[in-house]
Amino acid sequence: MQYRENVPLSTLTTMRLGGVAKYVVEAVSADDLVAAITFARGHAMPWFVLGGGSNVVARGNYDGLIILNRVRGFEKLAEDDVSATYRIGAGEIWDSVVERLVEAGLSGIEAMSAIPGYTGSTPIQNVGAYGQEIADTLIELEAYDTACDEFVTLRAEDCGFSYRNSIFKNPETRHHIVLSLVLRLSKELPMPPFYPSLAKYLEDSALVDVTAAIIREAVVAIRSTILPDEKEIANAGSFFKNPLVDKALAEEVLVRFPDAPHWDMPTGKTKFAAGWLIDQAGLKGYSAYGLQVYPKNALVVTNLCAQTGDDLDRFTAEIIAAVYEKFGITLEQEPETL
């Protein structure tokens, strides 16, 4: 294992911000991960596990060790008439995993096509898109528990999944490094109702006999029109969570804005579309401090020429303030801060 020193964080994250990391190492096996943790402890410094850097924002220097999780693996564990179960390594590129499983005629993650990053990152914030979440198909995962220095297997119910959250994201319970996921996929065709924007695309395209492959093609097409390619335009994907609002505030907002996209959640709260709120606050296309609200999708913040986390803080604070002033709703950042 090679420990690189003073590596620019802008080269490790798709937002292309931040200073330098004191050390960076690539781990391709479970033993590598243990060795990296031992190295960090021996140097009395913190560590941070990073996948593709597409959902992480670096704001300054990191005086510790960045561990690039590249533990590979793709294995069919079981199959019956209605489903198939696979173990996927954390270091597998997520969209390639989706592509392979859809090509195998399986459904359950096809709506999460074209999401950048690695498989090991998906449970961290319970990644989801167009009505699907990783929690829907995850059976269990293998992880290294740094609190007790043991390899553990966690069932899906142990992961504390909720909207864009899990025990792996909560600072109080965050002490696992994901090594692999076990996913159970269905052999049955995807069934409606589909997510509204996806359903509209299918209807407009006159696609009736929907398969997982058709859903994947549709999602890739939709995302290509509303999300910038991080290789060409620096961004961290959806920058704000769709806010979950208490019933009283939701009713107040809907009285004033009856056309506001919203979804009633099982918890009793109402989820609003953050991009719509930002757009209605007049901020789509707004730019300042070297950053811009993406003109094609107000949910995305792009980095045009910003250099520091302070620029991003000032920019996003303006967005949060404007949305709160208009709707009384407080937006929260979706990407994790390094």
XYZ file of C-alpha atoms in Angstrom:
338
model
C 0.000 0.000 0.000
C 1.260 3.435 -0.938
C 0.468 6.350 1.351
C 0.469 9.517 -0.740
C 1.059 12.810 1.050
C -0.491 16.261 0.612
C -3.031 15.249 -2.008
C -5.406 17.999 -3.252
C -8.951 17.198 -2.154
C -10.211 18.842 -5.334
C -8.862 15.797 -7.214
C -10.817 13.373 -5.018
C -14.242 15.055 -4.950
C -16.491 16.007 -7.851
C -17.217 19.452 -6.371
C -13.476 20.167 -6.796
C -13.106 22.207 -3.633
C -10.920 21.965 -0.568
C -7.302 22.071 0.468
C -5.086 19.013 0.823
C -5.311 15.693 2.621
C -2.273 14.832 4.733
C -2.357 11.213 3.544
C -4.353 9.233 0.976
C -4.285 5.463 0.490
C -6.194 3.028 -1.704
C -7.563 -0.101 -0.031
C -8.405 -3.042 -2.319
C -9.022 -5.665 0.359
C -10.354 -6.039 3.895
C -6.790 -6.443 5.126
C -5.850 -3.163 3.444
C -8.647 -1.383 5.292
C -7.455 -2.761 8.634
C -3.876 -1.763 7.817
C -5.000 1.760 6.912
C -6.868 2.171 10.207
C -3.812 0.887 12.062
C -1.655 3.411 10.207
C -3.957 6.289 11.131
C -4.088 5.259 14.763
C -0.319 4.868 14.858
C 0.012 8.456 13.667
C -2.704 9.695 16.060
C -4.796 11.157 13.262
C -8.386 10.822 12.019
C -9.438 8.911 8.938
C -12.211 9.290 6.390
C -13.418 6.604 3.974
C -14.157 7.956 0.494
C -15.763 6.372 -2.557
C -16.030 8.425 -5.715
C -16.288 11.750 -3.901
C -19.547 12.602 -5.666
C -21.543 13.153 -2.486
C -18.852 14.745 -0.327
C -17.881 18.396 -0.093
C -14.384 19.304 1.095
C -14.130 22.766 2.611
C -10.522 22.997 3.820
C -7.494 20.834 4.590
C -7.890 17.357 6.062
C -5.176 16.649 8.607
C -5.637 12.914 8.497
C -5.883 9.854 6.251
C -8.306 9.523 3.345
C -9.002 5.835 2.661
C -10.221 5.158 -0.871
C -12.452 2.083 -0.549
C -11.838 -0.068 -3.630
C -12.768 -3.526 -2.331
C -14.155 -5.303 -5.400
C -16.493 -8.265 -5.827
C -19.534 -9.403 -7.816
C -20.981 -12.808 -6.932
C -24.344 -14.527 -7.329
C -25.256 -16.157 -4.025
C -28.687 -17.641 -4.707
C -31.469 -17.773 -7.274
C -35.031 -19.058 -7.409
C -38.065 -18.583 -9.632
C -38.785 -15.040 -8.474
C -35.481 -13.508 -7.369
C -31.700 -13.595 -7.383
C -29.306 -12.585 -4.617
C -25.874 -11.060 -5.211
C -22.937 -9.966 -3.081
C -21.406 -6.735 -4.419
C -18.078 -5.296 -3.304
C -18.013 -1.766 -1.911
C -15.430 -0.748 -4.501
C -17.578 -1.615 -7.513
C -18.777 1.370 -9.553
C -22.477 1.647 -8.744
C -23.842 2.344 -12.210
C -21.905 -0.606 -13.631
C -23.544 -2.799 -10.978
C -26.986 -1.522 -11.973
C -26.227 -2.130 -15.625
C -25.071 -5.725 -15.044
C -28.054 -6.640 -12.898
C -30.550 -5.068 -15.290
C -28.925 -6.963 -18.160
C -29.482 -10.121 -16.090
C -33.219 -9.374 -16.227
C -33.502 -8.267 -12.616
C -35.375 -5.305 -11.163
C -35.220 -3.344 -7.923
C -32.400 -0.855 -8.514
C -32.939 0.193 -12.144
C -34.346 3.587 -11.116
C -31.023 4.309 -9.424
C -29.196 4.252 -12.760
C -26.579 6.881 -13.611
C -25.920 7.741 -9.967
C -22.170 8.381 -9.720
C -19.946 6.806 -7.116
C -19.251 3.400 -5.656
C -21.498 0.690 -4.240
C -20.166 1.003 -0.695
C -21.483 4.545 -0.486
C -25.106 3.646 -1.195
C -26.085 2.547 2.344
C -24.427 5.564 3.960
C -27.270 7.917 3.148
C -29.704 5.284 1.890
C -29.222 6.401 -1.704
C -32.384 6.560 -3.754
C -33.931 7.958 -6.914
C -37.266 7.884 -8.742
C -39.021 5.972 -5.994
C -36.363 3.357 -5.218
C -33.906 3.247 -2.301
C -31.048 0.894 -1.546
C -32.952 -0.123 1.600
C -35.602 -1.719 -0.648
C -33.274 -4.471 -1.884
C -30.511 -4.674 0.727
C -30.605 -7.903 2.720
C -27.396 -7.446 4.678
C -23.947 -5.962 4.444
C -20.491 -6.839 5.665
C -18.506 -4.134 7.403
C -15.470 -3.560 9.547
C -16.548 -2.160 12.914
C -13.799 0.199 14.006
C -15.327 0.516 17.490
C -14.507 -3.102 18.328
C -12.081 -3.930 15.490
C -14.181 -6.792 14.183
C -15.754 -7.761 10.889
C -19.524 -7.785 11.294
C -22.620 -8.628 9.273
C -25.521 -6.202 9.621
C -29.038 -7.003 8.500
C -30.989 -4.266 6.728
C -33.052 -3.671 9.866
C -29.845 -3.004 11.807
C -28.859 -0.125 9.532
C -31.408 2.411 10.757
C -32.451 3.400 7.268
C -34.635 6.454 6.797
C -34.850 9.168 4.164
C -31.239 9.878 3.141
C -29.958 8.588 6.459
C -28.596 5.528 8.266
C -26.426 4.560 11.229
C -23.442 4.974 8.904
C -24.132 8.699 8.527
C -25.125 9.531 12.102
C -21.985 10.819 13.912
C -23.012 8.990 17.100
C -23.186 5.566 15.433
C -20.734 6.014 12.592
C -17.965 3.467 13.102
C -18.402 0.982 10.251
C -16.532 0.663 6.958
C -18.705 -1.095 4.393
C -17.019 -3.985 2.593
C -19.863 -5.517 0.587
C -23.633 -5.505 0.126
C -25.998 -8.420 -0.342
C -28.892 -7.422 -2.591
C -31.982 -9.413 -3.504
C -33.413 -8.445 -6.886
C -36.725 -9.452 -8.427
C -37.314 -11.307 -11.675
C -40.720 -9.690 -11.995
C -41.360 -6.657 -14.171
C -41.407 -3.221 -12.530
C -44.947 -2.269 -11.659
C -46.647 1.156 -11.505
C -47.280 3.567 -9.974
C -43.959 5.028 -11.054
C -42.354 8.232 -9.799
C -44.224 11.173 -11.435
C -41.432 12.437 -13.699
C -40.568 8.884 -14.710
C -44.214 8.060 -15.380
C -44.541 11.165 -17.564
C -41.439 10.205 -19.571
C -42.806 6.689 -20.129
C -46.193 8.078 -21.168
C -44.692 10.690 -23.497
C -42.531 7.982 -25.071
C -45.524 5.636 -25.442
C -43.738 2.951 -23.448
C -46.325 0.532 -22.093
C -44.748 -2.904 -21.534
C -42.161 -1.610 -19.089
C -39.096 -3.665 -18.188
C -36.191 -2.878 -15.883
C -34.099 -2.141 -18.974
C -36.669 0.391 -20.201
C -36.750 2.049 -16.775
C -32.955 2.258 -16.789
C -32.915 3.817 -20.262
C -35.582 6.297 -19.225
C -33.793 7.306 -16.031
C -30.480 7.755 -17.852
C -32.234 9.934 -20.431
C -34.014 12.031 -17.798
C -30.894 12.533 -15.694
C -28.846 13.547 -18.737
C -31.199 16.471 -19.330
C -31.340 17.779 -15.759
C -27.987 16.888 -14.192
C -24.551 18.058 -15.310
C -21.817 15.511 -15.963
C -19.430 15.875 -13.015
C -16.515 15.185 -15.375
C -17.355 18.352 -17.299
C -18.971 20.610 -14.682
C -17.918 20.371 -11.050
C -20.870 19.495 -8.828
C -21.957 17.163 -6.050
C -25.277 16.103 -7.545
C -28.409 17.053 -5.647
C -27.123 19.557 -3.119
C -30.186 19.823 -0.879
C -32.418 17.156 0.611
C -36.093 17.275 -0.216
C -37.313 18.701 3.112
C -39.665 16.769 5.389
C -42.148 19.202 6.873
C -44.555 18.876 9.806
C -48.244 18.708 8.897
C -49.145 22.193 10.154
C -46.428 23.928 8.134
C -47.183 21.766 5.098
C -50.843 22.807 5.162
C -49.834 26.447 5.476
C -47.488 26.193 2.500
C -50.068 24.382 0.373
C -52.692 27.025 1.084
C -50.369 29.655 -0.360
C -48.814 27.428 -3.029
C -51.348 24.694 -3.947
C -49.276 23.572 -6.933
C -46.186 22.822 -4.840
C -44.949 19.264 -5.566
C -45.292 17.268 -2.363
C -45.645 13.732 -1.064
C -47.320 12.558 2.142
C -44.908 10.313 4.042
C -45.725 7.321 6.284
C -44.246 9.248 9.218
C -47.028 11.836 8.972
C -44.731 14.470 7.509
C -44.884 15.945 4.030
C -41.936 15.923 1.648
C -41.524 18.925 -0.632
C -39.369 19.170 -3.751
C -36.329 21.221 -2.796
C -35.567 22.096 -6.406
C -39.061 23.550 -6.874
C -38.707 25.634 -3.704
C -35.369 27.038 -4.880
C -36.759 27.744 -8.346
C -39.810 29.533 -6.911
C -37.487 31.621 -4.747
C -36.089 32.937 -8.035
C -32.689 31.324 -7.737
C -32.475 28.984 -10.712
C -29.398 30.116 -12.635
C -28.294 32.439 -9.833
C -24.514 32.720 -9.492
C -22.154 34.261 -6.942
C -18.812 33.509 -5.272
C -17.784 31.364 -8.249
C -20.785 29.042 -7.894
C -24.118 28.705 -9.671
C -27.533 27.154 -9.200
C -27.655 24.935 -12.270
C -29.961 26.553 -14.857
C -31.505 23.195 -15.816
C -32.062 21.962 -12.265
C -32.299 24.232 -9.233
C -31.437 21.327 -6.923
C -27.852 21.272 -8.191
C -25.060 23.658 -7.213
C -22.197 23.819 -9.690
C -18.686 25.087 -9.083
C -17.683 27.462 -11.864
C -14.468 28.802 -10.380
C -14.777 28.779 -6.570
C -11.687 27.749 -4.634
C -12.680 27.588 -0.991
C -15.318 26.144 1.272
C -16.068 29.663 2.490
C -17.333 30.527 -0.990
C -19.676 27.559 -0.888
C -20.873 28.383 2.632
C -21.794 31.939 1.655
C -23.531 30.786 -1.516
C -25.617 28.046 0.074
C -26.499 30.286 3.033
C -28.121 32.709 0.588
C -30.174 29.885 -0.938
C -31.301 28.582 2.447
C -32.250 32.069 3.616
C -34.235 32.867 0.461
C -36.233 29.633 0.623
C -36.940 30.096 4.328
C -38.104 33.673 3.779
C -40.559 32.617 1.086
C -41.832 29.303 2.476
C -40.754 29.010 6.123
C -38.952 25.778 5.191
C -35.312 25.207 6.084
C -33.264 23.330 3.517
C -30.499 20.946 4.556
C -27.380 20.039 2.607
C -27.390 16.508 1.193
C -23.672 15.894 0.474
C -21.527 15.074 3.452
C -18.946 17.617 4.598
C -15.342 16.512 4.890
